[in-house]
mmCIF file of C-alpha atoms in Angstrom:
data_model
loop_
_atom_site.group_PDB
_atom_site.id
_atom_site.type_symbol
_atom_site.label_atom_id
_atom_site.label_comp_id
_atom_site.label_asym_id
_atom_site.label_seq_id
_atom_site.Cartn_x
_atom_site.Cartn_y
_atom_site.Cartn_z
ATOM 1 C CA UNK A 710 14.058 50.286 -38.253
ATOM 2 C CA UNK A 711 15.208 47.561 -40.481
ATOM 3 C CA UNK A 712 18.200 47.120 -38.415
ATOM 4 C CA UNK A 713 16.233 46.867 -35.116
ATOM 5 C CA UNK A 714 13.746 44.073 -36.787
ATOM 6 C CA UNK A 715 17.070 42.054 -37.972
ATOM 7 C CA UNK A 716 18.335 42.218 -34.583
ATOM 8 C CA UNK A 717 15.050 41.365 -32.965
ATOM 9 C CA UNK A 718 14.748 38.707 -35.241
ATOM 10 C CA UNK A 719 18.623 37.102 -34.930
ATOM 11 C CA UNK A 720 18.027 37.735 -31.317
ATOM 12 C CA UNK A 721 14.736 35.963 -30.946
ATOM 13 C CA UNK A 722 16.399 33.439 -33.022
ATOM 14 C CA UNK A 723 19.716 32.885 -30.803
ATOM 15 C CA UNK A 724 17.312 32.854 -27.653
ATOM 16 C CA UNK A 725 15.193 29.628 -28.501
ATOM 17 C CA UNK A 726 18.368 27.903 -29.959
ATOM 18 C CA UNK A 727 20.062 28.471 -26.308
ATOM 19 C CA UNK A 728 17.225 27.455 -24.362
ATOM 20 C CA UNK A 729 16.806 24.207 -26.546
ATOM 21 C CA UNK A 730 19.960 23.325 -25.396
ATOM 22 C CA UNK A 731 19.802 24.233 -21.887
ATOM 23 C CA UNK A 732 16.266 22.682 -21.298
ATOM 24 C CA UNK A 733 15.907 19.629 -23.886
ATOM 25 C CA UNK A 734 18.493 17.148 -23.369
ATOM 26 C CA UNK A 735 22.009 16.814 -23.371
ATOM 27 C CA UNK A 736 22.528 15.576 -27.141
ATOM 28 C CA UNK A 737 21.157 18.806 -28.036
ATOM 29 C CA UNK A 738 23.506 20.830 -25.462
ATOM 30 C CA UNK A 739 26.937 18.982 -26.407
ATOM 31 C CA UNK A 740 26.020 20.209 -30.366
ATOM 32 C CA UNK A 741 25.209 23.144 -29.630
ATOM 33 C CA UNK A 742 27.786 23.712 -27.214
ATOM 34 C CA UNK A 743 30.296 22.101 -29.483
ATOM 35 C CA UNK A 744 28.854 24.028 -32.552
ATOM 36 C CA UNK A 745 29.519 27.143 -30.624
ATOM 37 C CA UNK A 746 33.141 26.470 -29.702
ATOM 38 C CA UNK A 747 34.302 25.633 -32.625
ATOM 39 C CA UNK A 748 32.586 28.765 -34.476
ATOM 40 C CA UNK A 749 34.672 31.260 -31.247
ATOM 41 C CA UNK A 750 37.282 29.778 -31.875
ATOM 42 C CA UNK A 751 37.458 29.891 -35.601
ATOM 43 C CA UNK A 752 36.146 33.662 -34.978
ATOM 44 C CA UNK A 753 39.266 34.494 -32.706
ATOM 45 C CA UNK A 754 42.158 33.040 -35.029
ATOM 46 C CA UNK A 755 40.693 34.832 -37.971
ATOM 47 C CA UNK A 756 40.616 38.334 -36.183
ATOM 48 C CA UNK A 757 44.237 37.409 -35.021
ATOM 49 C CA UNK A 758 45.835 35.141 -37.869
ATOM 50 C CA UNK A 759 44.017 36.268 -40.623
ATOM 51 C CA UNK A 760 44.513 33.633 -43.581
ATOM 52 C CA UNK A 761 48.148 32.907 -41.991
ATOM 53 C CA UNK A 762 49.146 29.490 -40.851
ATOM 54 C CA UNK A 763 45.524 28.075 -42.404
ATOM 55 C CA UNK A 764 46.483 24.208 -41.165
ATOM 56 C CA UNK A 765 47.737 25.332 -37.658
ATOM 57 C CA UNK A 766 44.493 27.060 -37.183
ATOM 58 C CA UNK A 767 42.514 23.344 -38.219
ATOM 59 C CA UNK A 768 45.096 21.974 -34.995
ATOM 60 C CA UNK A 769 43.986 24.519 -32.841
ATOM 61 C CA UNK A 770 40.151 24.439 -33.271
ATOM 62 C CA UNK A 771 40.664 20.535 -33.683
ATOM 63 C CA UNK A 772 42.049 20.619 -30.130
ATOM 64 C CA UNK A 773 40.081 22.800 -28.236
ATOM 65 C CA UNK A 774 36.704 20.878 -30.094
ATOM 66 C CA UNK A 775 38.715 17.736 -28.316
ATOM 67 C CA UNK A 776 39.264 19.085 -24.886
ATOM 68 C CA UNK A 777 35.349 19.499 -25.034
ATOM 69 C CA UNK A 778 34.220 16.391 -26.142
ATOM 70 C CA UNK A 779 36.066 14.896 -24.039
ATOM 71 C CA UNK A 780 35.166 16.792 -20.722
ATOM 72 C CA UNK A 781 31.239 16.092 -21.992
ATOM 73 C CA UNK A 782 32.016 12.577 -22.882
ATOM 74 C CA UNK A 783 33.348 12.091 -19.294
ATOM 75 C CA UNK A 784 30.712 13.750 -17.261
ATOM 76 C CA UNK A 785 27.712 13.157 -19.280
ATOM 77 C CA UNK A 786 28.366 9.735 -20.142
ATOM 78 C CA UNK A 787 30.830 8.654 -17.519
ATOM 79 C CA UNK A 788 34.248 7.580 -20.037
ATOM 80 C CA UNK A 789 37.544 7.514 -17.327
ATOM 81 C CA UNK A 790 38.714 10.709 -16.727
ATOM 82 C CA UNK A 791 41.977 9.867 -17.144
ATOM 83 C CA UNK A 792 40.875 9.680 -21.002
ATOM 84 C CA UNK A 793 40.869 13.662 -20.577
ATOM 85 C CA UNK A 794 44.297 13.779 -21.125
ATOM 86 C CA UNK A 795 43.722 12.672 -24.519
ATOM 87 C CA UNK A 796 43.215 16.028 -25.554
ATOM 88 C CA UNK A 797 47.231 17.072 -24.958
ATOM 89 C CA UNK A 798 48.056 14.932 -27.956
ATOM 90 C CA UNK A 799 46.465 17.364 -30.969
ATOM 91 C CA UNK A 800 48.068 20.197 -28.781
ATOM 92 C CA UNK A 801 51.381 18.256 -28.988
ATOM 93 C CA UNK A 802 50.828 17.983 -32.894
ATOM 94 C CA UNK A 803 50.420 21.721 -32.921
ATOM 95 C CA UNK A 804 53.602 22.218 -31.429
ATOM 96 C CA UNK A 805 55.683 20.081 -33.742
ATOM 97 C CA UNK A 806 53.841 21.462 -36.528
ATOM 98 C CA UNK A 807 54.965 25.010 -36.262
ATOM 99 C CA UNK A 808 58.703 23.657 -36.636
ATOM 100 C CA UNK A 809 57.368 23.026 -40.058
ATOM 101 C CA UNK A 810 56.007 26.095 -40.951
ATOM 102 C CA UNK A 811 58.045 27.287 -43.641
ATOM 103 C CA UNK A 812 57.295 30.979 -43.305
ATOM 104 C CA UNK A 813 58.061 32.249 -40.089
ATOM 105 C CA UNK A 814 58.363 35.910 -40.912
ATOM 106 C CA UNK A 815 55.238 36.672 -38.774
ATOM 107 C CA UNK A 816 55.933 33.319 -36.293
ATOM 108 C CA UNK A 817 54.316 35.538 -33.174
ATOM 109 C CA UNK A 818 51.192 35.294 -34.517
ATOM 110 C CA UNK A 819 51.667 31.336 -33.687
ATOM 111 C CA UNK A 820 50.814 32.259 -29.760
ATOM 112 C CA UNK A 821 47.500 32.972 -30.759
ATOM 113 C CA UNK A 822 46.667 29.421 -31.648
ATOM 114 C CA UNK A 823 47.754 28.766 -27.833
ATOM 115 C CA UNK A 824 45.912 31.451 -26.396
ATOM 116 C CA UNK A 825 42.365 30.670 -28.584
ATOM 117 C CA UNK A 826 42.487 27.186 -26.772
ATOM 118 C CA UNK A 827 43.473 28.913 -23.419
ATOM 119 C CA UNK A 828 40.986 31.817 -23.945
ATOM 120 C CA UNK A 829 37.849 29.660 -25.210
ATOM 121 C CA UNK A 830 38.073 26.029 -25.133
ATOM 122 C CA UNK A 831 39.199 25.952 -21.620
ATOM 123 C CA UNK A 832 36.701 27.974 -19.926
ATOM 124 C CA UNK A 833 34.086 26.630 -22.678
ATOM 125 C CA UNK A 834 34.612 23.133 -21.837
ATOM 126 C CA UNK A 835 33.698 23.561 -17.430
ATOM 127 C CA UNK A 836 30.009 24.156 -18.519
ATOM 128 C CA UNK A 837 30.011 19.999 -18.766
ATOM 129 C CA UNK A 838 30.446 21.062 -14.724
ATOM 130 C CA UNK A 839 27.205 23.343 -14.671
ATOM 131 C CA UNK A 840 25.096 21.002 -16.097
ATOM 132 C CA UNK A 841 26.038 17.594 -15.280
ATOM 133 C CA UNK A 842 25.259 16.002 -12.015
ATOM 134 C CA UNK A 843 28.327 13.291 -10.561
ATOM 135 C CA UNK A 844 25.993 10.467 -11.889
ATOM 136 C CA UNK A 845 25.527 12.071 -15.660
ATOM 137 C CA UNK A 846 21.847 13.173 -15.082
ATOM 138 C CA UNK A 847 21.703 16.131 -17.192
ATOM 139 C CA UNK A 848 20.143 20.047 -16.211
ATOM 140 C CA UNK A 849 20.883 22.927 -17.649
ATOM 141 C CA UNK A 850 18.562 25.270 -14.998
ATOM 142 C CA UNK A 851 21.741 26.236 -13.582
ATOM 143 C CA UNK A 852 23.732 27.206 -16.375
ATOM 144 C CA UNK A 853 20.665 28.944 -17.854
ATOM 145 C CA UNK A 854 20.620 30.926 -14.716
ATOM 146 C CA UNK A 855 24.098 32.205 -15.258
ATOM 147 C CA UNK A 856 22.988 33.327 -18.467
ATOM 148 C CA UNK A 857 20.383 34.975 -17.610
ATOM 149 C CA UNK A 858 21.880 36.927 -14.879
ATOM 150 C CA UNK A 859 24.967 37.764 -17.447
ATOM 151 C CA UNK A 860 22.738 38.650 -20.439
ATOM 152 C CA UNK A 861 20.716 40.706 -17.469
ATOM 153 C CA UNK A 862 23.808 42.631 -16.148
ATOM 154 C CA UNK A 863 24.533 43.339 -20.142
ATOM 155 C CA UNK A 864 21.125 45.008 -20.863
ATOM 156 C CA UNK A 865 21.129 46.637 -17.740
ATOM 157 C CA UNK A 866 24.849 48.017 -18.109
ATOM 158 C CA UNK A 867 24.026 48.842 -21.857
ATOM 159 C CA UNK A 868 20.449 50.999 -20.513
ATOM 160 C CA UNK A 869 21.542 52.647 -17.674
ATOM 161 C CA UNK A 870 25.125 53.409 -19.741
ATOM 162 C CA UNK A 871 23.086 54.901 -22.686
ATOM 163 C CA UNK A 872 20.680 56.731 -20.260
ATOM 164 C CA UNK A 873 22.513 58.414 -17.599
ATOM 165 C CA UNK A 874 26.497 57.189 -18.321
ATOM 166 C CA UNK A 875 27.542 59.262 -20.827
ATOM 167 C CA UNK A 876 26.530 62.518 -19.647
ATOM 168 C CA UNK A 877 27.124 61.813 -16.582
ATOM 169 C CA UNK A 878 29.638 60.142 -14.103
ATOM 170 C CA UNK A 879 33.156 58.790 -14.975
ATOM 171 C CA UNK A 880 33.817 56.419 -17.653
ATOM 172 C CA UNK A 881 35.080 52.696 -16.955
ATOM 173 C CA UNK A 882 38.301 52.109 -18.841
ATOM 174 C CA UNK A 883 37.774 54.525 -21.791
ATOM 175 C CA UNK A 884 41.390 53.583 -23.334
ATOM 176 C CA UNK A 885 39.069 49.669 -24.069
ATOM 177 C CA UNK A 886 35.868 50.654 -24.313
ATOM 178 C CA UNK A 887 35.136 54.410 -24.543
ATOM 179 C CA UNK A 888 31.352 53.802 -23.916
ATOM 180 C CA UNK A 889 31.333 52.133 -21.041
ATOM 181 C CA UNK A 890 30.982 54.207 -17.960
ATOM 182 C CA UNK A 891 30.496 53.680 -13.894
ATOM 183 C CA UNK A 892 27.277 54.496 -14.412
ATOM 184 C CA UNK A 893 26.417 51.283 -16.631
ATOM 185 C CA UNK A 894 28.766 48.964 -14.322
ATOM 186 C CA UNK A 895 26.646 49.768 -11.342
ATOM 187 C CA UNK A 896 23.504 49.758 -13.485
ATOM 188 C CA UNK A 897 24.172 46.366 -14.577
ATOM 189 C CA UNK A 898 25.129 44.961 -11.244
ATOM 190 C CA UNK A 899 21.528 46.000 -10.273
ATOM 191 C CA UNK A 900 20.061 43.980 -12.685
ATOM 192 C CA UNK A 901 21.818 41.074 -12.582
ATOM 193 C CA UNK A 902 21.196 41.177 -8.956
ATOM 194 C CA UNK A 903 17.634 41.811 -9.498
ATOM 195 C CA UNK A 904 17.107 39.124 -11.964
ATOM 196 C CA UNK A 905 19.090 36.384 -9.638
ATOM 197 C CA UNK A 906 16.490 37.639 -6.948
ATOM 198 C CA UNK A 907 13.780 36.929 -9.623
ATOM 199 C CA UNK A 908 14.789 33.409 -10.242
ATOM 200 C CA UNK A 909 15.212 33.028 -7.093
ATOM 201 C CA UNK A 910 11.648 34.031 -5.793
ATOM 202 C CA UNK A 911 10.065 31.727 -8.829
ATOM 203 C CA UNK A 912 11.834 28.417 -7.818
ATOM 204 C CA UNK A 913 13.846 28.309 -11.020
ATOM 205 C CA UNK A 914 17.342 28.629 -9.695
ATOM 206 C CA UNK A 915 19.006 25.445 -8.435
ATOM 207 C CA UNK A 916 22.206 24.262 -6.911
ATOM 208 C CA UNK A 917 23.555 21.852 -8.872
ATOM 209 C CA UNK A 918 21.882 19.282 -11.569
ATOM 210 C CA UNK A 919 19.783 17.540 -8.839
ATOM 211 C CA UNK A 920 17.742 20.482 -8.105
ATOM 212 C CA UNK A 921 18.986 21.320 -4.903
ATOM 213 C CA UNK A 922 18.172 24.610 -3.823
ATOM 214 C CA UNK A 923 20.086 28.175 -2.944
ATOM 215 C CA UNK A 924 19.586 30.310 -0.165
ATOM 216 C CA UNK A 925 18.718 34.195 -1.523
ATOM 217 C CA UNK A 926 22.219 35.009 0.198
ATOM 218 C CA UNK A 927 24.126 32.920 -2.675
ATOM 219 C CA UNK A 928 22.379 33.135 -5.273
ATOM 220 C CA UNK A 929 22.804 37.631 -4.931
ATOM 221 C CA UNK A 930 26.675 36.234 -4.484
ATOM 222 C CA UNK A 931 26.533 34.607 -7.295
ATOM 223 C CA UNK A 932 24.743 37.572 -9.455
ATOM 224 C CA UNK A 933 27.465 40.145 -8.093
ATOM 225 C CA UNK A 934 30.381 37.651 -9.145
ATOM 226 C CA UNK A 935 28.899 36.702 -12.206
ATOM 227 C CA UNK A 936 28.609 40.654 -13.173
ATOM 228 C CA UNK A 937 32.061 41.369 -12.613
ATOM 229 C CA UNK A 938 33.511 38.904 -14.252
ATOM 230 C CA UNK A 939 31.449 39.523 -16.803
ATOM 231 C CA UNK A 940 32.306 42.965 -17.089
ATOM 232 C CA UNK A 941 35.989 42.160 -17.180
ATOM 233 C CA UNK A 942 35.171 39.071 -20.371
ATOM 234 C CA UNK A 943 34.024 41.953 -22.390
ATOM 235 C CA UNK A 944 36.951 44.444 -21.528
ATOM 236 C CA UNK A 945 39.159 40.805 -22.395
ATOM 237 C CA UNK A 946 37.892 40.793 -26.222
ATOM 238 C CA UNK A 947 37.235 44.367 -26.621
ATOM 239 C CA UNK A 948 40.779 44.861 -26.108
ATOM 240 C CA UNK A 949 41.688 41.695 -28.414
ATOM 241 C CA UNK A 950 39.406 43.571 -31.146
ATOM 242 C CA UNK A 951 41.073 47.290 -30.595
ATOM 243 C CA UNK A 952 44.378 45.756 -31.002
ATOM 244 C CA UNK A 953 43.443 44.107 -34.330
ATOM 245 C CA UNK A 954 40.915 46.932 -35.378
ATOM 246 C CA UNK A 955 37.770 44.812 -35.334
ATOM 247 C CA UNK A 956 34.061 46.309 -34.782
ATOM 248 C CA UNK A 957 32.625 42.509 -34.821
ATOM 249 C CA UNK A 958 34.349 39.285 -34.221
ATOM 250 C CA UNK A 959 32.305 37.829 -36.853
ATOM 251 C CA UNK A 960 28.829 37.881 -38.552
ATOM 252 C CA UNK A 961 26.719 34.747 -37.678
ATOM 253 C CA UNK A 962 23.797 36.784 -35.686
ATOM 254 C CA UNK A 963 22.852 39.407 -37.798
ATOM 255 C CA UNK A 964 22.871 42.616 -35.999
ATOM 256 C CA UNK A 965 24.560 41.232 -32.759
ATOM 257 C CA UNK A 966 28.341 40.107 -34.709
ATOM 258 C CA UNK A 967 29.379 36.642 -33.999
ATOM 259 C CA UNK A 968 29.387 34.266 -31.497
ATOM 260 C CA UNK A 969 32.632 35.506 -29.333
ATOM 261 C CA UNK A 970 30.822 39.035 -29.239
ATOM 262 C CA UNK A 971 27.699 37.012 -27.734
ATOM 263 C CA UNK A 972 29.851 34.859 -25.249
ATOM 264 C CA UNK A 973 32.882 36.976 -24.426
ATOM 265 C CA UNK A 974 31.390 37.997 -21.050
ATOM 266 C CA UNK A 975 30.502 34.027 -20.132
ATOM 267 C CA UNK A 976 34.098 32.762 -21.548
ATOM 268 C CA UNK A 977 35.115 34.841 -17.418
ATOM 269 C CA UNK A 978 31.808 34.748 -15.727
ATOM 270 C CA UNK A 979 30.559 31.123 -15.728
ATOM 271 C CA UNK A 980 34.362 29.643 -14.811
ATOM 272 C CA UNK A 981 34.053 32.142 -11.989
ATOM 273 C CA UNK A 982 30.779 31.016 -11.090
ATOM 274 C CA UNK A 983 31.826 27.222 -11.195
ATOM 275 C CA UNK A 984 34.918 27.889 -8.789
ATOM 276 C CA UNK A 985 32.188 29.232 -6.519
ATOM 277 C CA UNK A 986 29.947 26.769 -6.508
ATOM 278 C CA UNK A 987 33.276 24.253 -5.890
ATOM 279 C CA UNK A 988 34.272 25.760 -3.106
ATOM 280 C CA UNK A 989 31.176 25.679 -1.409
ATOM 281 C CA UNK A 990 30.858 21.850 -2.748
ATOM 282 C CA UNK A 991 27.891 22.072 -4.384
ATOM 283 C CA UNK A 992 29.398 20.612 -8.063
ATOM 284 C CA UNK A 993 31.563 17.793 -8.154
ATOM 285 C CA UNK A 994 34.528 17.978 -10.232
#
């Protein structure tokens, strides 16, 4: 019981902190965004460097916190976007700094300071795209909406699994995630299309930061994408954490883990959802 009210609690907690920045304004969403970057990122290189290569690590956070600054800086307050390219240069110091590293006896562990800025600030830094309209107007409905339908497609994955999935039906890739069965992939595709319908039907799901609207057809498009990239985000880090023998990436939410444990599934899903909505040229890149 005490563990259920801590997560309740944490939970509760993490909700109204994410809807502040989704619904306020967009100084609150580039901290918090920021804030949570820099905290995956951190989370990542200690569950795959340990205490190894400390000052590399500060280059690596340092240049995936740049990449997103500067992707917000240009779309929410309209720098050059040429100025983007600024963010190559602390990944160029990162480079030359490894031929300085002294002790190189575990020197493959250096691709993981790559592949945390790949992995996280990459992908992190296109939700500047979700929220952002082409003249810097700033709405987070939409990227609240992916949320929603991802956190929806987790509890409903997580119910139906724990219901019906593991006494019955097939599991999903058991030699990741042993718990996770067909029976909770299919579950949570039902909710996430369900709750996409539900925003939908209440006016709260838009096209793009000016409010445009979708048609039921894309938004359920958008739900079943969302889910399965979703699906495949968690698979991504569970396997990162089986390899390094890790329950938790980290221990900010109590009850939950850390932050990469709360955003693995988004890190996949909301790029995924982006490239949609480009191709159908409804955000502006």
């Amino acid at each position: 019981m005490n563990n259920l009210v801590k997560r309740t609690i944490s939970g509760i907690c993490f909700g109204i902190v994410m809807l502040a920045a989704f619904l306020t304004n967009k100084y609150v969403f580039g901290a918090v965004m920021l804030f949570a970057l820099i905290v995956m990122m951190r989370e990542f290189l200690k569950m795959t460097c340990a205490n190894e290569y400390r000052y590399s690590q500060i280059l690596s956070v340092l240049a995936g916190a740049t990449l997103f600054a500067l992707v917000y800086l240009y779309k929410g307050f309209g720098i050059p976007g040429k100025l983007v390219i600024l963010a190559f240069i602390p990944v160029f110091i990162l480079m030359i700094n490894s031929l300085y590293v002294k002790d190189k006896t575990r020197f493959d562990k250096f691709a993981n300071l790559y592949t945390a800025i790949l992995y996280i600030a990459v992908p992190w830094s296109l939700l500047n795209f979700a929220v952002f309209g082409p003249d810097g107007t700033f709405n987070g409905r939409l990227l609240l909406c992916f949320f929603c339908i991802i956190w929806g497609s987790d509890v409903g994955a997580y119910g139906f699994g724990m219901a019906l999935g593991q006494k019955y039906g097939k599991k999903l890739f058991p030699s990741i995630s042993p718990k996770k069965s067909w029976i909770g992939f299919w579950g949570g595709m039902f909710t996430a299309i369900a709750v996409s319908v539900i925003l939908y039907f209440t006016g709260i799901f838009p096209l793009n930061a000016g409010n445009q609207m979708f048609n039921l057809l894309h938004c359920i498009a958008i739900a079943v994408l969302l889910d399965i990239a979703g699906v495949y985000g968690d698979l991504i880090e569970s396997q990162w954490k089986r390899h390094y023998n890790v329950k938790d990436s980290g221990s900010l939410i109590p009850g939950h883990g850390g932050l990469l444990d709360r955003f693995d599934s988004a890190l996949i899903a909301i790029p995924i959802g982006i490239i949609y909505l480009v191709t159908l040229n409804a955000l502006c890149l």
